[in-house]
Structures are given as structure tokens and as C-alpha cells.
Amino acid sequence: MPIHSKLPSVGTTIFTVMSALAAEHGAINLSQGFPDYPCDPALLDALATAAKAGHNQYAPMAGLPALRQAIAAKLALQHHISVDPDTEITVTAGATQALFTAIATVLHAGDEAILLDPSYDSYAPSILAQGAKPVHIALAAPDFSVDWNAVEAAVTPRTKLILVNNPNNPATSVFSKADLDALAAIAERHKLIVLADEVYEHLVYDGLQHQSVLAHPALRTRSFAVYSFGKTFHATGWKVGYCVAPPSLTAEFRKIHQFLVFAVNTPAQHALAAHLAEPASWQGLPAFFQTRRALLAAGLSAAGFKLLPSQGTYFQLADYSAIRPDLDDITFARWLTTEHGVASIPVSAFYQKAPDQKIVRFCFAKQEQTLQAAIARLGKLRP
Ligand SMILES: Cc1ncc(COP(=O)(O)O)c(C=O)c1O
């Protein structure tokens, strides 16, 4: 019995396709964004302790109070801001559910939402599922800077939401304070809500500072900000994240949240509350990842790739036009996987209409030996 699809043009994501191709060909998988090393044993112990202590029934709908308090304490330390754990923080089943919930909270059928491509693959389908329209603005390599005049020109009377991802996956760019000021001015002028995906907030390099909407007074009053413990604590399979928004936005967000998931994994929330209370658990992340970024970057350069700046996230973009100028990025990523045993992601997959770029994305959230093995294989690319 066929149904009228809400997402007729959505197929299997490129992440699933590339990971399956990598498995089929025994390739080293630098495509999908997840670590191949264990998370902190203390976090695992805390999970076991919570489960054995009997914390195995439904958590409160908004999240475990201890975890929401730990999040508020962390935000105070990180951004010197005061966030009310009772009325402004909701624990979610990963950032993906927080994003979907915020989008469903704001958008009605016929509304428009602006997003900046390259954009994470859940945004546009989540907008379409509401009967709303994603309006894509393409950013181009090498720096993927935002032309805020072009963003404002895309606003119509139907526009309700602007989505931003900072640090950006896959562009690896980070916003400056001037970017946030420009975003705030547009949002204020046109009475828009901002949805800020900040899952890579701690993965900012070379002394740059993460500019959060939460620390920007004008944006703080009109934004949903979304985070992922999976990214921060190397535990993407746990699927726990959270959303911070002012009380009036949070109240509406929770109306949807309670019927989408009601509550999130209880023992994981206990473990995360204990872990988050140790600032060292997140403060050392830039140094941890910069070593890996440097290792992969050196290997890619030696193999003939031209590197783009990687200011944030755990990805490195690489231009392959000196290696196979004849191939588009999807064909190149497949060729690299099947012929050379290293899987990447073609950046055109993150665009509605991709510019003419020859760029693939590699993930460096991997053990050093995984990166070394990939580099050894890529070393054979040079004639
Ligand atoms: C930009 C961005 N947002 C959201 C997510 C999803 O986070 P989670 O696994 O917590 O749902 C990802 C995961 O790759 C991501 O890259």
C-alpha cells in the first residue's frame, strides 16, 4: 500500500553508502565522523555504576536534574553565563533529535528556513518533514565565509528560522564575533529564531575561540543551541545531547520533545553528570585533536592533496585536483575507497547545488595507528 512520501528525494545517506563501501573493500574508514578509540574508562565505570545502582527506569522528561545542573555549571565556567537548568536546558537523544525537535517547534507548513550549505544532512529533511521549505545559501571553498548580505536578501515574509553550524561540518570553518553580530542583526530585524548547531564547540584549533550564540546577548534571547555528548566524550553511540534555549522557547520545545522521546537513557545521564563535573573532560580536547590533525595533514600533503584550513571540528578537507582532476568528488571518493583502501566523504553531498569544487572530507578522530595506516596507503597515490 503506497503512501504519499514526505521526503520523496531522500535516499540512503552518503555516510551509510561510504561506510558500507569501506567495509566491502576492507578500506580504512575516514569517512564517517566517529572515533575508533575507546572513551574514557571513568565514563564507562560511571555508566556501569549507575546501571548497577538501579538507575534503569524513565528519567524526568526534561532530563536528569543532576545532569542539567552539571550542564549549567559547565556553561557558567565556559562562557560566564547563567542558564537556568529547570527552564532552559533539555536533555535529548543526541543532537539530531534536538535539531529535529527545535525545527518542528518553530516551523509550520509553508514557512521557510535558511540554511548555509555545506550543511549537515539532517537539516533539510527535518525542515521538509514539517511541510516547510529549506532555503539554501551556498558557501564556497577555501574559507566558506558567509556573505551576510546574501543571507538577508534570502529572507522573505515566510522566513522563520536561520540554521547555523559553528564550528561547521564539513567546512571546518568557525564564526568570528563579527559573524555572530551580523547574524544577530538579521535575526532581530526580521524577527527570526536562530538554531545553532554547536556540537563541535570544543574542537576549535590554533588558539581560535568558539563564539557561542549563548554568549552573545542578542542571540541568547532568540536561539536554540544544540550540543552532543557523543562528540565531546568520544561516545557517538550513546546518542545523548542537549538543547539550551530561553524559557519561552524551551517550553514549546518540550511539548514536542515529550511526545517524540519523552525521556532519554537514564544510566547514561547519571554517568554524563558525573563526568561533566570534571572540566578536564572537555578542556583538553583541542590539544588531543590537533596532534591527529597534524598527522593526517602531513600524510595528505605528501600524497599530493592540497589542504584547506581546518579551524574546527574533527575533519580535514582536501583538494584532490592535482591527483585526479578528471573525477568529480563522488567518483573520486569511490575510487579512493575501492582502489586505494581509504574512505572519505565527497563534500558535494552537503550541498543542494554544489559549486565546482574537487574536495573530499577526511575524519581525524581516529587512533594514530589508523591514521598511519591510511597515510601509508595514500603514499602510493604519487606516481
Ligand atoms: C554538525 C553535526 N550536527 C549534529 C550531529 C549529530 O549529533 P548526534 O550524534 O549527537 O545526534 C553531527 C554528527 O555527525 C554533526 O556533524
GROMACS .gro file of C-alpha atoms and ligand atoms in nm:
model
  399
    1MET     CA    1   0.000   0.000   0.000
    2PRO     CA    2   0.200   0.306  -0.121
    3ILE     CA    3   0.192   0.622   0.086
    4HIS     CA    4   0.250   0.979  -0.021
    5SER     CA    5   0.614   1.029   0.079
    6LYS     CA    6   0.704   1.336   0.282
    7LEU     CA    7   1.066   1.303   0.171
    8PRO     CA    8   1.047   1.168  -0.185
    9SER     CA    9   1.401   1.263  -0.280
   10VAL     CA   10   1.572   1.136   0.036
   11GLY     CA   11   1.766   0.814  -0.010
   12THR     CA   12   2.040   0.639   0.188
   13THR     CA   13   2.283   0.895   0.329
   14ILE     CA   14   2.631   0.928   0.184
   15PHE     CA   15   2.771   0.828   0.526
   16THR     CA   16   2.600   0.490   0.512
   17VAL     CA   17   2.698   0.445   0.147
   18MET     CA   18   3.067   0.523   0.207
   19SER     CA   19   3.092   0.320   0.527
   20ALA     CA   20   2.935   0.020   0.352
   21LEU     CA   21   3.173   0.061   0.056
   22ALA     CA   22   3.467   0.085   0.300
   23ALA     CA   23   3.360  -0.238   0.474
   24GLU     CA   24   3.308  -0.417   0.142
   25HIS     CA   25   3.658  -0.325   0.019
   26GLY     CA   26   3.845  -0.351   0.350
   27ALA     CA   27   3.917   0.022   0.332
   28ILE     CA   28   4.026   0.235   0.628
   29ASN     CA   29   3.718   0.434   0.712
   30LEU     CA   30   3.798   0.804   0.745
   31SER     CA   31   3.455   0.892   0.609
   32GLN     CA   32   3.203   0.896   0.894
   33GLY     CA   33   3.258   1.125   1.195
   34PHE     CA   34   3.313   0.888   1.485
   35PRO     CA   35   3.618   0.786   1.689
   36ASP     CA   36   3.773   0.438   1.662
   37TYR     CA   37   3.933   0.461   2.008
   38PRO     CA   38   3.766   0.393   2.343
   39CYS     CA   39   3.605   0.664   2.553
   40ASP     CA   40   3.737   0.749   2.899
   41PRO     CA   41   3.725   0.438   3.125
   42ALA     CA   42   3.594   0.661   3.406
   43LEU     CA   43   3.286   0.736   3.193
   44LEU     CA   44   3.230   0.365   3.131
   45ASP     CA   45   3.270   0.290   3.504
   46ALA     CA   46   3.019   0.564   3.585
   47LEU     CA   47   2.771   0.407   3.339
   48ALA     CA   48   2.812   0.062   3.495
   49THR     CA   49   2.782   0.206   3.846
   50ALA     CA   50   2.461   0.391   3.754
   51ALA     CA   51   2.303   0.084   3.596
   52LYS     CA   52   2.403  -0.142   3.888
   53ALA     CA   53   2.273   0.115   4.136
   54GLY     CA   54   1.930   0.066   3.981
   55HIS     CA   55   1.901   0.384   3.772
   56ASN     CA   56   1.721   0.198   3.496
   57GLN     CA   57   1.373   0.348   3.480
   58TYR     CA   58   1.240   0.657   3.298
   59ALA     CA   59   1.430   0.976   3.364
   60PRO     CA   60   1.237   1.303   3.410
   61MET     CA   61   1.109   1.435   3.076
   62ALA     CA   62   1.343   1.736   3.060
   63GLY     CA   63   1.645   1.535   3.171
   64LEU     CA   64   1.802   1.426   3.497
   65PRO     CA   65   1.826   1.730   3.730
   66ALA     CA   66   2.187   1.641   3.818
   67LEU     CA   67   2.284   1.641   3.452
   68ARG     CA   68   2.105   1.969   3.377
   69GLN     CA   69   2.279   2.126   3.677
   70ALA     CA   70   2.616   1.996   3.556
   71ILE     CA   71   2.546   2.144   3.211
   72ALA     CA   72   2.456   2.481   3.366
   73ALA     CA   73   2.777   2.474   3.575
   74LYS     CA   74   2.981   2.392   3.267
   75LEU     CA   75   2.823   2.679   3.068
   76ALA     CA   76   2.896   2.917   3.356
   77LEU     CA   77   3.261   2.813   3.358
   78GLN     CA   78   3.292   2.814   2.979
   79HIS     CA   79   3.103   3.130   2.883
   80HIS     CA   80   3.045   3.312   3.216
   81ILE     CA   81   2.671   3.293   3.160
   82SER     CA   82   2.382   3.196   3.381
   83VAL     CA   83   2.147   2.932   3.240
   84ASP     CA   84   1.853   2.801   3.441
   85PRO     CA   85   1.870   2.419   3.441
   86ASP     CA   86   1.496   2.390   3.514
   87THR     CA   87   1.359   2.615   3.243
   88GLU     CA   88   1.632   2.643   2.978
   89ILE     CA   89   1.804   2.304   2.938
   90THR     CA   90   1.650   1.988   2.790
   91VAL     CA   91   1.843   1.662   2.758
   92THR     CA   92   1.784   1.497   2.420
   93ALA     CA   93   1.857   1.172   2.236
   94GLY     CA   94   2.164   1.320   2.067
   95ALA     CA   95   2.194   1.647   1.879
   96THR     CA   96   1.993   1.506   1.588
   97GLN     CA   97   1.677   1.479   1.798
   98ALA     CA   98   1.736   1.825   1.944
   99LEU     CA   99   1.769   1.969   1.593
  100PHE     CA  100   1.455   1.795   1.469
  101THR     CA  101   1.260   1.899   1.777
  102ALA     CA  102   1.366   2.264   1.750
  103ILE     CA  103   1.278   2.269   1.380
  104ALA     CA  104   0.938   2.107   1.449
  105THR     CA  105   0.880   2.355   1.732
  106VAL     CA  106   0.935   2.663   1.516
  107LEU     CA  107   0.820   2.577   1.165
  108HIS     CA  108   0.465   2.547   1.038
  109ALA     CA  109   0.369   2.424   0.692
  110GLY     CA  110   0.457   2.687   0.431
  111ASP     CA  111   0.728   2.855   0.645
  112GLU     CA  112   1.084   2.896   0.521
  113ALA     CA  113   1.412   2.826   0.697
  114ILE     CA  114   1.750   2.950   0.576
  115LEU     CA  115   2.049   2.718   0.591
  116LEU     CA  116   2.406   2.761   0.483
  117ASP     CA  117   2.549   2.491   0.258
  118PRO     CA  118   2.756   2.284   0.301
  119SER     CA  119   2.510   2.175   0.569
  120TYR     CA  120   2.474   1.869   0.790
  121ASP     CA  121   2.247   1.619   0.624
  122SER     CA  122   1.963   1.615   0.877
  123TYR     CA  123   1.871   1.983   0.844
  124ALA     CA  124   1.688   1.997   0.511
  125PRO     CA  125   1.485   1.674   0.558
  126SER     CA  126   1.380   1.787   0.907
  127ILE     CA  127   1.252   2.114   0.759
  128LEU     CA  128   1.075   1.936   0.472
  129ALA     CA  129   0.907   1.695   0.715
  130GLN     CA  130   0.724   1.996   0.865
  131GLY     CA  131   0.587   2.094   0.524
  132ALA     CA  132   0.828   2.390   0.533
  133LYS     CA  133   1.084   2.498   0.276
  134PRO     CA  134   1.464   2.493   0.319
  135VAL     CA  135   1.628   2.792   0.151
  136HIS     CA  136   1.991   2.705   0.081
  137ILE     CA  137   2.273   2.956   0.057
  138ALA     CA  138   2.593   2.806  -0.080
  139LEU     CA  139   2.929   2.890   0.079
  140ALA     CA  140   3.241   2.821  -0.123
  141ALA     CA  141   3.591   2.692  -0.055
  142PRO     CA  142   3.850   2.763   0.058
  143ASP     CA  143   3.726   2.964   0.358
  144PHE     CA  144   3.348   2.913   0.334
  145SER     CA  145   3.292   3.266   0.465
  146VAL     CA  146   2.933   3.389   0.492
  147ASP     CA  147   2.808   3.681   0.285
  148TRP     CA  148   2.554   3.807   0.538
  149ASN     CA  149   2.404   4.044   0.281
  150ALA     CA  150   2.317   3.739   0.071
  151VAL     CA  151   2.163   3.578   0.379
  152GLU     CA  152   1.948   3.884   0.445
  153ALA     CA  153   1.847   3.900   0.079
  154ALA     CA  154   1.709   3.547   0.112
  155VAL     CA  155   1.471   3.646   0.393
  156THR     CA  156   1.105   3.661   0.291
  157PRO     CA  157   0.787   3.723   0.494
  158ARG     CA  158   0.767   3.342   0.534
  159THR     CA  159   1.115   3.304   0.683
  160LYS     CA  160   1.100   3.195   1.048
  161LEU     CA  161   1.433   3.029   1.120
  162ILE     CA  162   1.804   3.050   1.037
  163LEU     CA  163   2.015   2.741   1.099
  164VAL     CA  164   2.388   2.778   1.159
  165ASN     CA  165   2.652   2.519   1.236
  166ASN     CA  166   2.955   2.654   1.418
  167PRO     CA  167   3.219   2.504   1.401
  168ASN     CA  168   3.098   2.383   1.066
  169ASN     CA  169   3.092   2.025   0.948
  170PRO     CA  170   3.213   1.976   0.678
  171ALA     CA  171   3.355   2.324   0.604
  172THR     CA  172   3.564   2.314   0.926
  173SER     CA  173   3.527   2.695   0.944
  174VAL     CA  174   3.443   2.879   1.266
  175PHE     CA  175   3.246   3.201   1.314
  176SER     CA  176   3.407   3.524   1.430
  177LYS     CA  177   3.239   3.764   1.670
  178ALA     CA  178   3.157   3.979   1.363
  179ASP     CA  179   2.970   3.682   1.209
  180LEU     CA  180   2.754   3.650   1.521
  181ASP     CA  181   2.689   4.025   1.523
  182ALA     CA  182   2.576   4.011   1.160
  183LEU     CA  183   2.356   3.708   1.231
  184ALA     CA  184   2.201   3.880   1.533
  185ALA     CA  185   2.127   4.196   1.336
  186ILE     CA  186   1.943   4.000   1.065
  187ALA     CA  187   1.754   3.788   1.318
  188GLU     CA  188   1.646   4.097   1.510
  189ARG     CA  189   1.546   4.297   1.201
  190HIS     CA  190   1.331   4.015   1.064
  191LYS     CA  191   1.216   3.860   1.396
  192LEU     CA  192   1.376   3.524   1.321
  193ILE     CA  193   1.461   3.237   1.552
  194VAL     CA  194   1.816   3.103   1.530
  195LEU     CA  195   1.901   2.734   1.557
  196ALA     CA  196   2.272   2.696   1.633
  197ASP     CA  197   2.425   2.352   1.598
  198GLU     CA  198   2.735   2.378   1.819
  199VAL     CA  199   2.817   2.008   1.857
  200TYR     CA  200   3.186   2.076   1.779
  201GLU     CA  201   3.210   2.365   2.029
  202HIS     CA  202   3.524   2.223   2.194
  203LEU     CA  203   3.701   2.131   1.872
  204VAL     CA  204   3.846   2.469   1.778
  205TYR     CA  205   4.215   2.497   1.697
  206ASP     CA  206   4.517   2.725   1.673
  207GLY     CA  207   4.410   2.948   1.960
  208LEU     CA  208   4.077   3.046   1.799
  209GLN     CA  209   3.782   3.090   2.038
  210HIS     CA  210   3.443   2.927   1.993
  211GLN     CA  211   3.182   3.202   1.956
  212SER     CA  212   2.860   3.061   2.101
  213VAL     CA  213   2.517   3.212   2.048
  214LEU     CA  214   2.471   3.156   2.422
  215ALA     CA  215   2.747   3.409   2.499
  216HIS     CA  216   2.602   3.668   2.259
  217PRO     CA  217   2.333   3.864   2.448
  218ALA     CA  218   2.120   3.946   2.142
  219LEU     CA  219   2.131   3.589   2.011
  220ARG     CA  220   2.084   3.431   2.352
  221THR     CA  221   1.725   3.561   2.368
  222ARG     CA  222   1.619   3.413   2.032
  223SER     CA  223   1.827   3.096   1.984
  224PHE     CA  224   1.811   2.724   2.035
  225ALA     CA  225   2.168   2.597   2.088
  226VAL     CA  226   2.230   2.226   2.039
  227TYR     CA  227   2.510   2.004   2.176
  228SER     CA  228   2.618   1.639   2.165
  229PHE     CA  229   2.791   1.438   2.437
  230GLY     CA  230   2.868   1.186   2.165
  231LYS     CA  231   3.107   1.434   2.003
  232THR     CA  232   3.250   1.575   2.325
  233PHE     CA  233   3.312   1.247   2.507
  234HIS     CA  234   3.402   1.021   2.211
  235ALA     CA  235   3.080   0.822   2.258
  236THR     CA  236   2.868   0.882   1.949
  237GLY     CA  237   2.678   0.558   2.009
  238TRP     CA  238   2.531   0.685   2.335
  239LYS     CA  239   2.317   0.940   2.148
  240VAL     CA  240   2.275   1.187   2.431
  241GLY     CA  241   2.282   1.561   2.377
  242TYR     CA  242   2.101   1.870   2.495
  243CYS     CA  243   1.930   2.189   2.387
  244VAL     CA  244   1.964   2.528   2.557
  245ALA     CA  245   1.706   2.798   2.488
  246PRO     CA  246   1.524   3.076   2.677
  247PRO     CA  247   1.226   2.960   2.891
  248SER     CA  248   0.953   3.051   2.640
  249LEU     CA  249   1.130   2.861   2.359
  250THR     CA  250   1.216   2.569   2.588
  251ALA     CA  251   0.854   2.535   2.700
  252GLU     CA  252   0.742   2.491   2.337
  253PHE     CA  253   1.039   2.266   2.258
  254ARG     CA  254   0.943   2.032   2.545
  255LYS     CA  255   0.587   1.999   2.415
  256ILE     CA  256   0.729   1.826   2.106
  257HIS     CA  257   1.015   1.654   2.290
  258GLN     CA  258   0.782   1.475   2.532
  259PHE     CA  259   0.594   1.305   2.251
  260LEU     CA  260   0.899   1.231   2.039
  261VAL     CA  261   1.110   1.053   2.302
  262PHE     CA  262   0.958   1.154   2.638
  263ALA     CA  263   1.287   1.089   2.822
  264VAL     CA  264   1.646   0.992   2.747
  265ASN     CA  265   1.860   0.696   2.863
  266THR     CA  266   1.876   0.716   3.243
  267PRO     CA  267   2.207   0.544   3.335
  268ALA     CA  268   2.388   0.738   3.060
  269GLN     CA  269   2.258   1.065   3.205
  270HIS     CA  270   2.392   0.972   3.551
  271ALA     CA  271   2.731   0.885   3.405
  272LEU     CA  272   2.747   1.206   3.198
  273ALA     CA  273   2.652   1.420   3.501
  274ALA     CA  274   2.947   1.278   3.694
  275HIS     CA  275   3.187   1.312   3.402
  276LEU     CA  276   3.088   1.666   3.305
  277ALA     CA  277   3.161   1.785   3.658
  278GLU     CA  278   3.532   1.736   3.574
  279PRO     CA  279   3.628   2.026   3.343
  280ALA     CA  280   3.937   1.833   3.234
  281SER     CA  281   3.697   1.601   3.048
  282TRP     CA  282   3.642   1.869   2.782
  283GLN     CA  283   3.914   2.129   2.829
  284GLY     CA  284   4.194   1.921   2.678
  285LEU     CA  285   4.013   1.839   2.354
  286PRO     CA  286   4.184   2.089   2.117
  287ALA     CA  287   4.531   1.960   2.209
  288PHE     CA  288   4.412   1.599   2.179
  289PHE     CA  289   4.279   1.652   1.827
  290GLN     CA  290   4.546   1.892   1.698
  291THR     CA  291   4.807   1.614   1.712
  292ARG     CA  292   4.585   1.393   1.499
  293ARG     CA  293   4.503   1.676   1.261
  294ALA     CA  294   4.877   1.744   1.209
  295LEU     CA  295   4.949   1.376   1.146
  296LEU     CA  296   4.675   1.337   0.884
  297ALA     CA  297   4.752   1.674   0.723
  298ALA     CA  298   5.118   1.581   0.673
  299GLY     CA  299   5.019   1.248   0.516
  300LEU     CA  300   4.762   1.404   0.283
  301SER     CA  301   5.005   1.675   0.170
  302ALA     CA  302   5.274   1.419   0.100
  303ALA     CA  303   5.022   1.221  -0.107
  304GLY     CA  304   4.955   1.521  -0.332
  305PHE     CA  305   4.639   1.666  -0.177
  306LYS     CA  306   4.609   2.042  -0.129
  307LEU     CA  307   4.480   2.108   0.222
  308LEU     CA  308   4.211   2.357   0.315
  309PRO     CA  309   4.233   2.528   0.655
  310SER     CA  310   4.084   2.314   0.933
  311GLN     CA  311   3.987   2.564   1.203
  312GLY     CA  312   3.747   2.337   1.388
  313THR     CA  313   3.561   2.000   1.404
  314TYR     CA  314   3.750   1.673   1.362
  315PHE     CA  315   3.761   1.685   0.985
  316GLN     CA  316   4.021   1.784   0.728
  317LEU     CA  317   3.916   1.896   0.381
  318ALA     CA  318   4.149   1.812   0.094
  319ASP     CA  319   4.151   1.924  -0.269
  320TYR     CA  320   4.243   1.632  -0.494
  321SER     CA  321   4.266   1.822  -0.824
  322ALA     CA  322   4.640   1.753  -0.855
  323ILE     CA  323   4.573   1.377  -0.820
  324ARG     CA  324   4.265   1.303  -1.036
  325PRO     CA  325   4.140   1.627  -1.196
  326ASP     CA  326   3.921   1.417  -1.427
  327LEU     CA  327   3.693   1.289  -1.149
  328ASP     CA  328   3.401   1.456  -0.970
  329ASP     CA  329   3.414   1.424  -0.593
  330ILE     CA  330   3.170   1.132  -0.562
  331THR     CA  331   3.361   0.931  -0.822
  332PHE     CA  332   3.692   1.026  -0.661
  333ALA     CA  333   3.575   0.917  -0.312
  334ARG     CA  334   3.458   0.583  -0.453
  335TRP     CA  335   3.784   0.539  -0.647
  336LEU     CA  336   3.996   0.617  -0.341
  337THR     CA  337   3.797   0.362  -0.139
  338THR     CA  338   3.791   0.080  -0.389
  339GLU     CA  339   4.136   0.126  -0.549
  340HIS     CA  340   4.342   0.265  -0.260
  341GLY     CA  341   4.159   0.146   0.050
  342VAL     CA  342   4.084   0.480   0.219
  343ALA     CA  343   3.726   0.607   0.257
  344SER     CA  344   3.634   0.978   0.262
  345ILE     CA  345   3.319   1.182   0.204
  346PRO     CA  346   3.259   1.392  -0.110
  347VAL     CA  347   3.179   1.746   0.001
  348SER     CA  348   2.916   1.796  -0.272
  349ALA     CA  349   2.691   1.565  -0.064
  350PHE     CA  350   2.640   1.856   0.178
  351TYR     CA  351   2.508   2.093  -0.089
  352GLN     CA  352   2.173   2.135  -0.258
  353LYS     CA  353   2.365   2.278  -0.556
  354ALA     CA  354   2.740   2.224  -0.517
  355PRO     CA  355   2.992   2.472  -0.656
  356ASP     CA  356   3.252   2.330  -0.892
  357GLN     CA  357   3.495   2.204  -0.623
  358LYS     CA  358   3.716   1.897  -0.606
  359ILE     CA  359   3.716   1.842  -0.232
  360VAL     CA  360   3.672   1.542  -0.006
  361ARG     CA  361   3.647   1.526   0.373
  362PHE     CA  362   3.859   1.303   0.596
  363CYS     CA  363   3.788   1.239   0.967
  364PHE     CA  364   4.089   1.250   1.202
  365ALA     CA  365   3.907   1.131   1.516
  366LYS     CA  366   4.099   0.806   1.484
  367GLN     CA  367   4.379   0.622   1.661
  368GLU     CA  368   4.724   0.728   1.547
  369GLN     CA  369   4.782   0.380   1.407
  370THR     CA  370   4.465   0.407   1.195
  371LEU     CA  371   4.582   0.740   1.057
  372GLN     CA  372   4.934   0.600   0.996
  373ALA     CA  373   4.789   0.303   0.808
  374ALA     CA  374   4.574   0.536   0.593
  375ILE     CA  375   4.876   0.757   0.523
  376ALA     CA  376   5.080   0.454   0.414
  377ARG     CA  377   4.808   0.363   0.164
  378LEU     CA  378   4.772   0.721   0.041
  379GLY     CA  379   5.150   0.737  -0.004
  380LYS     CA  380   5.105   0.503  -0.303
  381LEU     CA  381   4.896   0.765  -0.483
  382ARG     CA  382   5.202   0.952  -0.603
  383PRO     CA  383   5.331   0.812  -0.931
  384LIG     C1  384   2.709   1.910   1.256
  384LIG     C2  385   2.650   1.793   1.325
  384LIG     N1  386   2.537   1.808   1.394
  384LIG     C3  387   2.479   1.705   1.457
  384LIG     C4  388   2.535   1.580   1.455
  384LIG     C5  389   2.465   1.466   1.523
  384LIG     O1  390   2.498   1.454   1.658
  384LIG     P1  391   2.437   1.333   1.743
  384LIG     O2  392   2.515   1.211   1.709
  384LIG     O3  393   2.456   1.376   1.887
  384LIG     O4  394   2.295   1.320   1.706
  384LIG     C6  395   2.653   1.559   1.385
  384LIG     C7  396   2.713   1.424   1.376
  384LIG     O5  397   2.797   1.394   1.294
  384LIG     C8  398   2.713   1.668   1.319
  384LIG     O6  399   2.827   1.655   1.250
   0.00000   0.00000   0.00000
